[in-house]
Tab-separated table of C-alpha atoms in Angstrom:
chain	number	residue	atom	x	y	z
A	26	UNK	CA	3.822	0.770	-14.995
A	27	UNK	CA	6.396	-1.918	-15.712
A	28	UNK	CA	8.763	-2.844	-12.908
A	29	UNK	CA	11.870	-0.636	-13.187
A	30	UNK	CA	15.218	-2.341	-13.748
A	31	UNK	CA	18.170	-0.561	-12.155
A	32	UNK	CA	21.859	-1.120	-12.788
A	33	UNK	CA	24.245	-0.461	-9.903
A	34	UNK	CA	27.938	-0.154	-10.733
A	35	UNK	CA	30.002	-1.168	-7.702
A	36	UNK	CA	29.243	-3.521	-4.809
A	37	UNK	CA	30.541	-1.404	-1.953
A	38	UNK	CA	28.535	-0.048	0.968
A	39	UNK	CA	26.447	2.370	-1.107
A	40	UNK	CA	25.793	-0.117	-3.900
A	41	UNK	CA	24.802	-3.025	-1.654
A	42	UNK	CA	22.572	-0.959	0.642
A	43	UNK	CA	20.796	0.634	-2.323
A	44	UNK	CA	20.322	-2.758	-3.955
A	45	UNK	CA	18.639	-4.069	-0.799
A	46	UNK	CA	16.191	-1.173	-0.676
A	47	UNK	CA	15.406	-1.290	-4.393
A	48	UNK	CA	14.858	-5.060	-4.384
A	49	UNK	CA	12.787	-4.896	-1.209
A	50	UNK	CA	10.463	-2.438	-2.962
A	51	UNK	CA	9.998	-4.912	-5.827
A	52	UNK	CA	12.392	-3.397	-8.367
A	53	UNK	CA	14.796	-5.446	-10.466
A	54	UNK	CA	18.482	-4.771	-9.782
A	55	UNK	CA	21.618	-5.819	-11.654
A	56	UNK	CA	24.900	-5.265	-9.807
A	57	UNK	CA	28.078	-4.868	-11.860
A	58	UNK	CA	31.314	-5.473	-9.958
A	59	UNK	CA	34.718	-5.519	-11.640
A	60	UNK	CA	36.270	-8.027	-9.216
A	61	UNK	CA	35.571	-11.728	-9.656
A	62	UNK	CA	34.538	-12.137	-6.036
A	63	UNK	CA	33.712	-9.814	-3.169
A	64	UNK	CA	36.779	-9.468	-0.952
A	65	UNK	CA	36.629	-6.044	0.715
A	66	UNK	CA	40.006	-4.461	1.376
A	67	UNK	CA	40.437	-1.837	4.062
A	68	UNK	CA	40.763	-1.210	7.748
A	69	UNK	CA	37.896	-1.256	10.160
A	70	UNK	CA	35.482	1.649	9.994
A	71	UNK	CA	33.165	3.389	12.413
A	72	UNK	CA	29.458	3.426	11.596
A	73	UNK	CA	27.965	6.527	13.167
A	74	UNK	CA	24.431	6.727	14.618
A	75	UNK	CA	23.019	8.094	11.351
A	76	UNK	CA	24.433	5.096	9.480
A	77	UNK	CA	23.086	2.739	12.150
A	78	UNK	CA	19.649	4.307	11.656
A	79	UNK	CA	19.899	3.178	8.030
A	80	UNK	CA	20.984	-0.278	9.254
A	81	UNK	CA	17.832	-0.384	11.357
A	82	UNK	CA	15.792	0.678	8.294
A	83	UNK	CA	17.462	-2.088	6.280
A	84	UNK	CA	16.754	-4.670	8.981
A	85	UNK	CA	20.421	-5.587	9.520
A	86	UNK	CA	21.260	-3.775	12.771
A	87	UNK	CA	20.900	-6.800	15.063
A	88	UNK	CA	23.123	-8.902	12.781
A	89	UNK	CA	25.784	-6.170	12.720
A	90	UNK	CA	25.714	-5.730	16.502
A	91	UNK	CA	26.581	-9.398	17.006
A	92	UNK	CA	29.859	-8.974	15.119
A	93	UNK	CA	30.742	-5.302	15.496
A	94	UNK	CA	32.023	-3.391	18.528
A	95	UNK	CA	29.770	-0.837	20.209
A	96	UNK	CA	31.554	2.503	20.483
A	97	UNK	CA	30.315	5.054	22.999
A	98	UNK	CA	32.605	7.931	22.112
A	99	UNK	CA	35.860	9.400	20.811
A	100	UNK	CA	38.822	10.455	22.943
A	101	UNK	CA	41.854	12.197	21.482
A	102	UNK	CA	44.972	12.456	23.652
A	103	UNK	CA	47.949	14.800	23.467
A	104	UNK	CA	51.477	13.755	24.579
A	105	UNK	CA	50.919	15.483	27.952
A	106	UNK	CA	47.942	13.100	28.592
A	107	UNK	CA	45.444	15.920	28.219
A	108	UNK	CA	42.308	15.051	26.229
A	109	UNK	CA	42.034	17.298	23.199
A	110	UNK	CA	38.865	15.539	21.992
A	111	UNK	CA	36.360	14.124	24.469
A	112	UNK	CA	33.115	13.505	22.602
A	113	UNK	CA	30.509	10.903	23.527
A	114	UNK	CA	27.384	9.911	21.624
A	115	UNK	CA	25.045	10.249	24.612
A	116	UNK	CA	25.748	13.988	24.456
A	117	UNK	CA	24.004	14.016	21.054
A	118	UNK	CA	20.977	12.000	22.108
A	119	UNK	CA	19.773	9.302	24.454
A	120	UNK	CA	20.821	5.736	23.535
A	121	UNK	CA	23.003	6.789	20.580
A	122	UNK	CA	26.229	4.898	19.887
A	123	UNK	CA	28.597	4.031	17.060
A	124	UNK	CA	29.679	0.631	15.775
A	125	UNK	CA	33.244	-0.314	14.911
A	126	UNK	CA	33.158	-2.945	12.184
A	127	UNK	CA	35.531	-4.810	9.859
A	128	UNK	CA	34.913	-4.080	6.169
A	129	UNK	CA	34.555	-7.793	5.450
A	130	UNK	CA	31.929	-8.021	8.183
A	131	UNK	CA	30.047	-5.022	6.788
A	132	UNK	CA	30.019	-6.659	3.351
A	133	UNK	CA	28.878	-9.963	4.895
A	134	UNK	CA	25.968	-8.331	6.726
A	135	UNK	CA	24.735	-6.493	3.615
A	136	UNK	CA	25.112	-9.410	1.170
A	137	UNK	CA	23.399	-11.745	3.645
A	138	UNK	CA	20.386	-9.400	3.682
A	139	UNK	CA	20.461	-8.924	-0.081
A	140	UNK	CA	20.217	-12.700	-0.534
A	141	UNK	CA	16.672	-12.497	0.858
A	142	UNK	CA	15.658	-10.727	-2.361
A	143	UNK	CA	17.639	-12.915	-4.749
A	144	UNK	CA	14.703	-13.248	-7.165
A	145	UNK	CA	14.994	-9.510	-7.862
A	146	UNK	CA	18.808	-9.307	-7.995
A	147	UNK	CA	21.258	-10.291	-10.738
A	148	UNK	CA	25.007	-10.305	-10.092
A	149	UNK	CA	27.517	-9.550	-12.827
A	150	UNK	CA	30.917	-10.239	-11.262
A	151	UNK	CA	34.108	-9.612	-13.217
A	152	UNK	CA	32.336	-7.021	-15.354
A	153	UNK	CA	34.038	-3.693	-15.965
A	154	UNK	CA	31.842	-0.784	-17.079
A	155	UNK	CA	33.672	1.604	-19.370
A	156	UNK	CA	30.993	3.950	-20.646
A	157	UNK	CA	27.402	4.973	-19.888
A	158	UNK	CA	25.065	6.450	-22.463
A	159	UNK	CA	21.664	7.876	-21.607
A	160	UNK	CA	18.979	7.548	-24.270
A	161	UNK	CA	15.380	8.720	-24.352
A	162	UNK	CA	13.790	5.942	-22.311
A	163	UNK	CA	16.767	3.920	-21.113
A	164	UNK	CA	20.422	3.920	-20.149
A	165	UNK	CA	22.970	1.826	-22.012
A	166	UNK	CA	26.069	0.421	-20.323
A	167	UNK	CA	29.151	-0.561	-22.320
A	168	UNK	CA	31.917	-2.657	-20.832
A	169	UNK	CA	33.975	-5.830	-20.910
A	170	UNK	CA	34.057	-9.208	-19.221
A	171	UNK	CA	36.983	-11.590	-19.712
A	172	UNK	CA	38.193	-9.379	-22.579
A	173	UNK	CA	34.832	-9.680	-24.293
A	174	UNK	CA	32.820	-6.517	-24.951
A	175	UNK	CA	29.197	-6.261	-23.932
A	176	UNK	CA	26.436	-3.694	-23.659
A	177	UNK	CA	23.141	-3.781	-21.789
A	178	UNK	CA	20.092	-1.529	-21.327
A	179	UNK	CA	18.391	-0.495	-18.076
A	180	UNK	CA	15.800	1.978	-16.912
A	181	UNK	CA	18.398	3.802	-14.797
A	182	UNK	CA	21.940	3.414	-13.478
A	183	UNK	CA	23.552	4.328	-10.165
A	184	UNK	CA	27.318	4.857	-10.192
A	185	UNK	CA	28.728	3.575	-6.904
A	186	UNK	CA	32.248	2.465	-7.795
A	187	UNK	CA	34.219	4.549	-5.340
A	188	UNK	CA	36.301	7.693	-4.998
A	189	UNK	CA	38.381	7.045	-8.116
A	190	UNK	CA	35.374	6.522	-10.366
A	191	UNK	CA	35.888	7.351	-14.030
A	192	UNK	CA	32.161	7.036	-14.763
A	193	UNK	CA	30.704	10.073	-13.003
A	194	UNK	CA	29.671	12.753	-15.529
A	195	UNK	CA	32.568	15.191	-15.707
A	196	UNK	CA	30.211	18.142	-16.164
A	197	UNK	CA	28.982	17.539	-12.609
A	198	UNK	CA	32.458	17.369	-11.033
A	199	UNK	CA	33.709	20.541	-9.347
A	200	UNK	CA	36.682	19.038	-7.454
A	201	UNK	CA	38.495	15.726	-7.904
A	202	UNK	CA	41.935	15.617	-6.315
A	203	UNK	CA	44.053	13.374	-4.119
A	204	UNK	CA	44.777	14.293	-0.513
A	205	UNK	CA	48.504	14.781	0.207
A	206	UNK	CA	48.169	12.739	3.423
A	207	UNK	CA	47.034	9.154	3.904
A	208	UNK	CA	47.415	6.441	6.515
A	209	UNK	CA	49.196	3.161	7.145
A	210	UNK	CA	46.841	0.724	8.832
A	211	UNK	CA	46.616	-2.781	10.205
A	212	UNK	CA	43.978	-4.957	11.878
A	213	UNK	CA	45.288	-6.636	15.032
A	214	UNK	CA	43.978	-8.401	18.163
A	215	UNK	CA	42.116	-6.009	20.449
A	216	UNK	CA	44.264	-3.870	22.733
A	217	UNK	CA	43.816	-5.116	26.348
A	218	UNK	CA	44.804	-1.820	27.981
A	219	UNK	CA	42.506	0.574	26.095
A	220	UNK	CA	38.772	0.972	26.726
A	221	UNK	CA	37.145	-1.316	24.080
A	222	UNK	CA	34.141	1.014	23.755
A	223	UNK	CA	36.151	4.112	22.757
A	224	UNK	CA	37.777	5.218	19.504
A	225	UNK	CA	41.186	6.332	20.771
A	226	UNK	CA	43.218	8.905	18.865
A	227	UNK	CA	46.629	10.361	19.667
A	228	UNK	CA	47.959	13.666	18.324
A	229	UNK	CA	51.156	15.685	18.406
A	230	UNK	CA	50.783	18.920	16.501
A	231	UNK	CA	49.532	18.304	12.962
A	232	UNK	CA	52.273	15.898	11.890
A	233	UNK	CA	51.612	12.936	14.164
A	234	UNK	CA	48.238	11.254	14.425
A	235	UNK	CA	47.435	7.685	15.432
A	236	UNK	CA	44.096	5.948	15.933
A	237	UNK	CA	43.009	2.691	17.582
A	238	UNK	CA	39.459	1.697	16.636
A	239	UNK	CA	37.532	-1.221	18.189
A	240	UNK	CA	36.631	-3.321	15.139
A	241	UNK	CA	34.620	-6.261	16.463
A	242	UNK	CA	35.104	-9.603	14.725
A	243	UNK	CA	34.865	-11.268	11.338
A	244	UNK	CA	32.170	-13.905	10.633
A	245	UNK	CA	34.695	-16.760	10.351
A	246	UNK	CA	36.249	-15.985	13.771
A	247	UNK	CA	33.500	-14.396	15.877
A	248	UNK	CA	35.348	-14.894	19.191
A	249	UNK	CA	38.513	-12.989	18.191
A	250	UNK	CA	37.984	-9.316	18.968
A	251	UNK	CA	39.963	-6.938	16.773
A	252	UNK	CA	41.265	-3.386	16.677
A	253	UNK	CA	42.280	-1.266	13.696
A	254	UNK	CA	45.461	0.786	14.073
A	255	UNK	CA	45.991	3.880	11.898
A	256	UNK	CA	49.150	5.967	11.530
A	257	UNK	CA	48.910	9.161	9.507
A	258	UNK	CA	51.597	9.898	6.902
A	259	UNK	CA	52.169	11.995	3.792
A	260	UNK	CA	51.336	9.790	0.807
A	261	UNK	CA	54.958	9.968	-0.370
A	262	UNK	CA	56.027	8.081	2.790
A	263	UNK	CA	53.371	5.364	2.854
A	264	UNK	CA	55.293	2.757	0.888
A	265	UNK	CA	58.378	3.030	3.119
A	266	UNK	CA	56.517	2.744	6.451
A	267	UNK	CA	58.166	0.035	8.626
A	268	UNK	CA	60.205	-1.124	5.634
A	269	UNK	CA	62.961	-2.558	7.853
A	270	UNK	CA	63.890	-3.159	11.497
A	271	UNK	CA	65.450	0.284	11.850
A	272	UNK	CA	62.259	1.983	10.646
A	273	UNK	CA	60.209	-0.179	13.000
A	274	UNK	CA	62.300	0.802	16.040
A	275	UNK	CA	62.238	4.457	15.056
A	276	UNK	CA	58.442	4.405	14.836
A	277	UNK	CA	58.063	2.637	18.173
A	278	UNK	CA	60.317	5.255	19.785
A	279	UNK	CA	58.135	8.041	18.343
A	280	UNK	CA	55.116	6.473	20.006
A	281	UNK	CA	56.922	5.580	23.258
A	282	UNK	CA	58.168	9.131	23.735
A	283	UNK	CA	54.556	10.328	23.710
A	284	UNK	CA	52.256	7.453	24.723
A	285	UNK	CA	54.328	4.719	26.429
A	286	UNK	CA	51.378	2.464	27.313
A	287	UNK	CA	50.294	2.200	23.679
A	288	UNK	CA	53.904	1.747	22.558
A	289	UNK	CA	54.278	-1.253	24.885
A	290	UNK	CA	51.265	-2.935	23.268
A	291	UNK	CA	52.526	-2.171	19.743
A	292	UNK	CA	55.983	-3.509	20.639
A	293	UNK	CA	54.446	-6.797	21.720
A	294	UNK	CA	52.504	-7.024	18.460
A	295	UNK	CA	55.535	-6.327	16.314
A	296	UNK	CA	57.786	-8.712	18.241
A	297	UNK	CA	55.537	-11.698	17.532
A	298	UNK	CA	57.373	-13.294	14.612
A	299	UNK	CA	54.640	-15.870	13.955
A	300	UNK	CA	51.817	-13.342	13.631
A	301	UNK	CA	53.282	-10.125	12.247
A	302	UNK	CA	50.662	-7.426	11.560
A	303	UNK	CA	50.193	-6.731	7.864
A	304	UNK	CA	50.441	-3.014	7.181
A	305	UNK	CA	48.670	-1.553	4.167
A	306	UNK	CA	48.241	1.995	2.950
A	307	UNK	CA	45.123	4.088	2.487
A	308	UNK	CA	45.000	7.122	0.224
A	309	UNK	CA	42.089	9.525	0.023
A	310	UNK	CA	40.479	11.855	-2.470
A	311	UNK	CA	38.448	15.026	-2.264
A	312	UNK	CA	35.478	14.848	-4.663
A	313	UNK	CA	32.872	17.611	-4.852
A	314	UNK	CA	29.993	17.528	-7.335
A	315	UNK	CA	27.503	20.187	-8.371
A	316	UNK	CA	24.740	17.566	-8.514
A	317	UNK	CA	24.320	13.870	-7.801
A	318	UNK	CA	21.830	12.892	-10.453
A	319	UNK	CA	19.860	13.883	-13.499
A	320	UNK	CA	17.540	11.965	-15.759
A	321	UNK	CA	18.305	8.269	-15.472
A	322	UNK	CA	21.861	8.537	-14.101
A	323	UNK	CA	22.875	9.005	-10.469
A	324	UNK	CA	26.111	8.969	-8.455
A	325	UNK	CA	26.210	7.760	-4.838
A	326	UNK	CA	28.710	6.910	-2.109
A	327	UNK	CA	32.376	7.894	-2.359
A	328	UNK	CA	31.978	8.303	-6.117
A	329	UNK	CA	29.777	11.308	-5.326
A	330	UNK	CA	31.437	12.879	-2.288
A	331	UNK	CA	34.763	11.331	-1.294
A	332	UNK	CA	36.586	13.228	1.440
A	333	UNK	CA	39.190	12.949	4.176
A	334	UNK	CA	38.399	10.298	6.823
A	335	UNK	CA	38.902	12.870	9.575
A	336	UNK	CA	35.190	12.965	10.505
A	337	UNK	CA	34.649	9.246	9.926
A	338	UNK	CA	31.628	9.765	7.677
A	339	UNK	CA	32.400	7.785	4.496
A	340	UNK	CA	30.322	4.635	5.033
A	341	UNK	CA	27.815	6.660	7.014
A	342	UNK	CA	27.127	8.985	4.075
A	343	UNK	CA	26.964	6.055	1.656
A	344	UNK	CA	24.207	4.475	3.751
A	345	UNK	CA	22.310	7.764	3.926
A	346	UNK	CA	22.582	8.009	0.134
A	347	UNK	CA	20.918	4.603	-0.183
A	348	UNK	CA	18.132	5.580	2.200
A	349	UNK	CA	17.545	8.931	0.494
A	350	UNK	CA	17.416	7.366	-2.974
A	351	UNK	CA	14.862	4.819	-1.808
A	352	UNK	CA	12.713	7.555	-0.255
A	353	UNK	CA	13.005	9.751	-3.342
A	354	UNK	CA	12.115	6.907	-5.690
A	355	UNK	CA	8.940	6.247	-3.721
A	356	UNK	CA	7.982	9.929	-3.850
A	357	UNK	CA	8.659	10.234	-7.606
A	358	UNK	CA	6.147	7.571	-8.670
A	359	UNK	CA	3.145	9.490	-9.900
A	360	UNK	CA	0.095	7.757	-11.428
A	361	UNK	CA	2.094	4.621	-12.246
A	362	UNK	CA	4.743	6.747	-13.969
A	363	UNK	CA	8.250	7.629	-12.844
A	364	UNK	CA	9.026	11.352	-12.690
A	365	UNK	CA	12.832	11.289	-12.867
A	366	UNK	CA	13.122	15.046	-12.417
A	367	UNK	CA	11.094	14.890	-9.191
A	368	UNK	CA	13.216	11.960	-7.983
A	369	UNK	CA	16.428	13.982	-8.128
A	370	UNK	CA	14.729	17.047	-6.707
A	371	UNK	CA	13.745	15.018	-3.653
A	372	UNK	CA	17.161	13.358	-3.469
A	373	UNK	CA	19.032	16.653	-3.523
A	374	UNK	CA	16.733	17.955	-0.808
A	375	UNK	CA	17.762	15.076	1.400
A	376	UNK	CA	21.450	14.856	0.589
A	377	UNK	CA	22.548	18.240	-0.763
A	378	UNK	CA	22.868	20.296	2.409
A	379	UNK	CA	24.146	17.430	4.573
A	380	UNK	CA	26.863	16.488	2.094
A	381	UNK	CA	27.936	20.099	1.648
A	382	UNK	CA	28.111	20.579	5.436
A	383	UNK	CA	30.352	17.568	6.058
A	384	UNK	CA	32.583	18.210	3.065
A	385	UNK	CA	33.123	21.814	4.144
A	386	UNK	CA	33.841	20.786	7.733
A	387	UNK	CA	36.221	18.044	6.616
A	388	UNK	CA	38.150	20.455	4.414
A	389	UNK	CA	38.295	22.943	7.287
A	390	UNK	CA	39.440	20.512	9.998
A	391	UNK	CA	41.750	18.114	8.149
A	392	UNK	CA	44.771	20.513	8.032
A	393	UNK	CA	44.554	20.808	11.836
A	394	UNK	CA	45.358	17.088	12.091
A	395	UNK	CA	47.228	16.253	8.882
A	396	UNK	CA	49.406	18.983	7.403
A	397	UNK	CA	52.842	20.571	7.433
A	398	UNK	CA	51.500	23.895	8.731
A	399	UNK	CA	53.508	24.753	11.841
A	400	UNK	CA	50.621	26.735	13.339
A	401	UNK	CA	47.778	24.269	12.721
A	402	UNK	CA	48.288	21.919	15.662
A	403	UNK	CA	48.878	24.767	18.105
A	404	UNK	CA	45.683	26.540	17.039
A	405	UNK	CA	43.740	23.292	17.446
A	406	UNK	CA	45.241	22.536	20.871
A	407	UNK	CA	44.389	26.037	22.049
A	408	UNK	CA	40.768	26.191	20.915
A	409	UNK	CA	39.334	22.675	21.176
A	410	UNK	CA	39.607	22.091	24.955
A	411	UNK	CA	37.653	25.208	25.880
A	412	UNK	CA	34.942	24.365	23.347
A	413	UNK	CA	34.302	21.117	25.219
A	414	UNK	CA	33.741	23.175	28.390
A	415	UNK	CA	30.677	24.845	26.855
A	416	UNK	CA	27.590	22.553	26.910
A	417	UNK	CA	26.153	23.899	23.628
A	418	UNK	CA	29.376	23.292	21.672
A	419	UNK	CA	29.903	19.926	23.354
A	420	UNK	CA	26.469	18.776	22.211
A	421	UNK	CA	26.853	20.200	18.701
A	422	UNK	CA	30.204	18.446	18.236
A	423	UNK	CA	28.661	15.155	19.357
A	424	UNK	CA	25.769	15.595	16.911
A	425	UNK	CA	28.257	16.395	14.143
A	426	UNK	CA	30.305	13.254	14.802
A	427	UNK	CA	27.065	11.259	14.878
A	428	UNK	CA	26.506	12.117	11.205
A	429	UNK	CA	23.093	13.612	11.930
A	430	UNK	CA	23.813	17.177	10.830
A	431	UNK	CA	22.162	18.573	7.707
A	432	UNK	CA	23.445	22.095	8.258
A	433	UNK	CA	24.817	24.383	10.940
A	434	UNK	CA	21.501	24.522	12.809
A	435	UNK	CA	19.604	21.553	11.357
A	436	UNK	CA	19.826	17.821	11.921
A	437	UNK	CA	18.235	14.525	10.915
A	438	UNK	CA	15.767	12.712	13.138
A	439	UNK	CA	17.193	9.247	13.889
A	440	UNK	CA	13.749	7.645	14.047
A	441	UNK	CA	12.664	9.187	10.741
A	442	UNK	CA	15.528	7.366	9.048
A	443	UNK	CA	15.243	4.139	11.050
A	444	UNK	CA	11.542	3.500	10.647
A	445	UNK	CA	10.233	1.149	7.997
A	446	UNK	CA	6.572	0.245	7.762
A	447	UNK	CA	6.723	-2.166	4.827
A	448	UNK	CA	4.078	-1.656	2.168
A	449	UNK	CA	2.353	0.971	4.291
A	450	UNK	CA	5.452	3.177	4.269
A	451	UNK	CA	4.584	6.708	3.217
A	452	UNK	CA	6.994	9.409	2.114
A	453	UNK	CA	5.710	12.682	3.552
A	454	UNK	CA	7.926	15.311	1.937
A	455	UNK	CA	6.049	18.416	0.874
A	456	UNK	CA	6.976	18.914	-2.734
A	457	UNK	CA	6.071	22.568	-2.703
A	458	UNK	CA	8.885	23.262	-0.233
A	459	UNK	CA	11.626	21.510	-2.184
A	460	UNK	CA	14.504	23.879	-2.962
A	461	UNK	CA	16.276	24.123	-6.273
A	462	UNK	CA	19.715	22.479	-6.252
A	463	UNK	CA	22.545	24.352	-7.860
């Protein structure tokens, strides 16, 4: 069997992690990225325990821990100081934690690892893929680079170019729509008055939501600890957020009326004329697919299952996609031949139910935090506190946040994902129990 050559379109979290695993297994990988150089844009993100299990599998966890910020839990506060959300990872399992990390740091950690397999990896920066065509024994990619057309052939292609991908097969797409709410965000020096091991959120009904996430540091300034600040807004208002001094004072008053301690910190940040925070906007999409792969074409990461950031699972799910594809590829090699149908059957077994669970839950919960429904916030404030009083629900909510759920009553085993035994690694799925994916 000749060594397979995979094309990966997009050098985000899913693309880079998958490239590492493919190259580590001896496959050839070509990464197509439309930007001329990797410069990740976005606020800090929270890697959940399931994503950190993949980091351990990749061999990058120790590197990430040096730069990221360990997060032990999530606390969500109402204006009356009462905790609406009070979820901690130890409730899901012993020694579990999250990791707040800057997107640039995440990219640095993954590309640093990928460089170890440089003999198996080819980079194609500044290349835009416009069309994919599957043929009998190969996949052909058509695109452009510096206004010059090109096409290239590979054994298979993975589409990993984000939520707004135009490459995913339209026949597989069930939902592809923008969320009406987004967020303004900025990365700032760490807040000295908030617990640096907690993701802090602040809510008032369903129209006001703010988050402060410990974000660790960037590789070029490892001593400067950072936080990411998020402020939820309808997408129509994102461009006008803090557009002038009047808007700035109005926003600070909104915060001060509800959470004065946080407002004092934000006021100090905004009054520093030499180091003004740069505020950018984030907009989200809801993407649901009937399948993630067939034949020699697959879709992973946000391109396959973009959703609201309410559960904080985006990067987490992208990493699990990479792990699942690697496992499925190993299982699909039969007698020195690749059984592409078996590969996707295994992959859908691993990712189908988990993805459906988190997308359903995200769609269910997001209006309780970001919507114009007058009743949504009140319903949430009434029901959530008593749920945290019941040990079973408290544990289940912690497991859900951890990204380990594969269904209402099923979950992933952290160690099953984290372990890697090199060449002796064995995939032990029982093929006779694999379900059909619809």
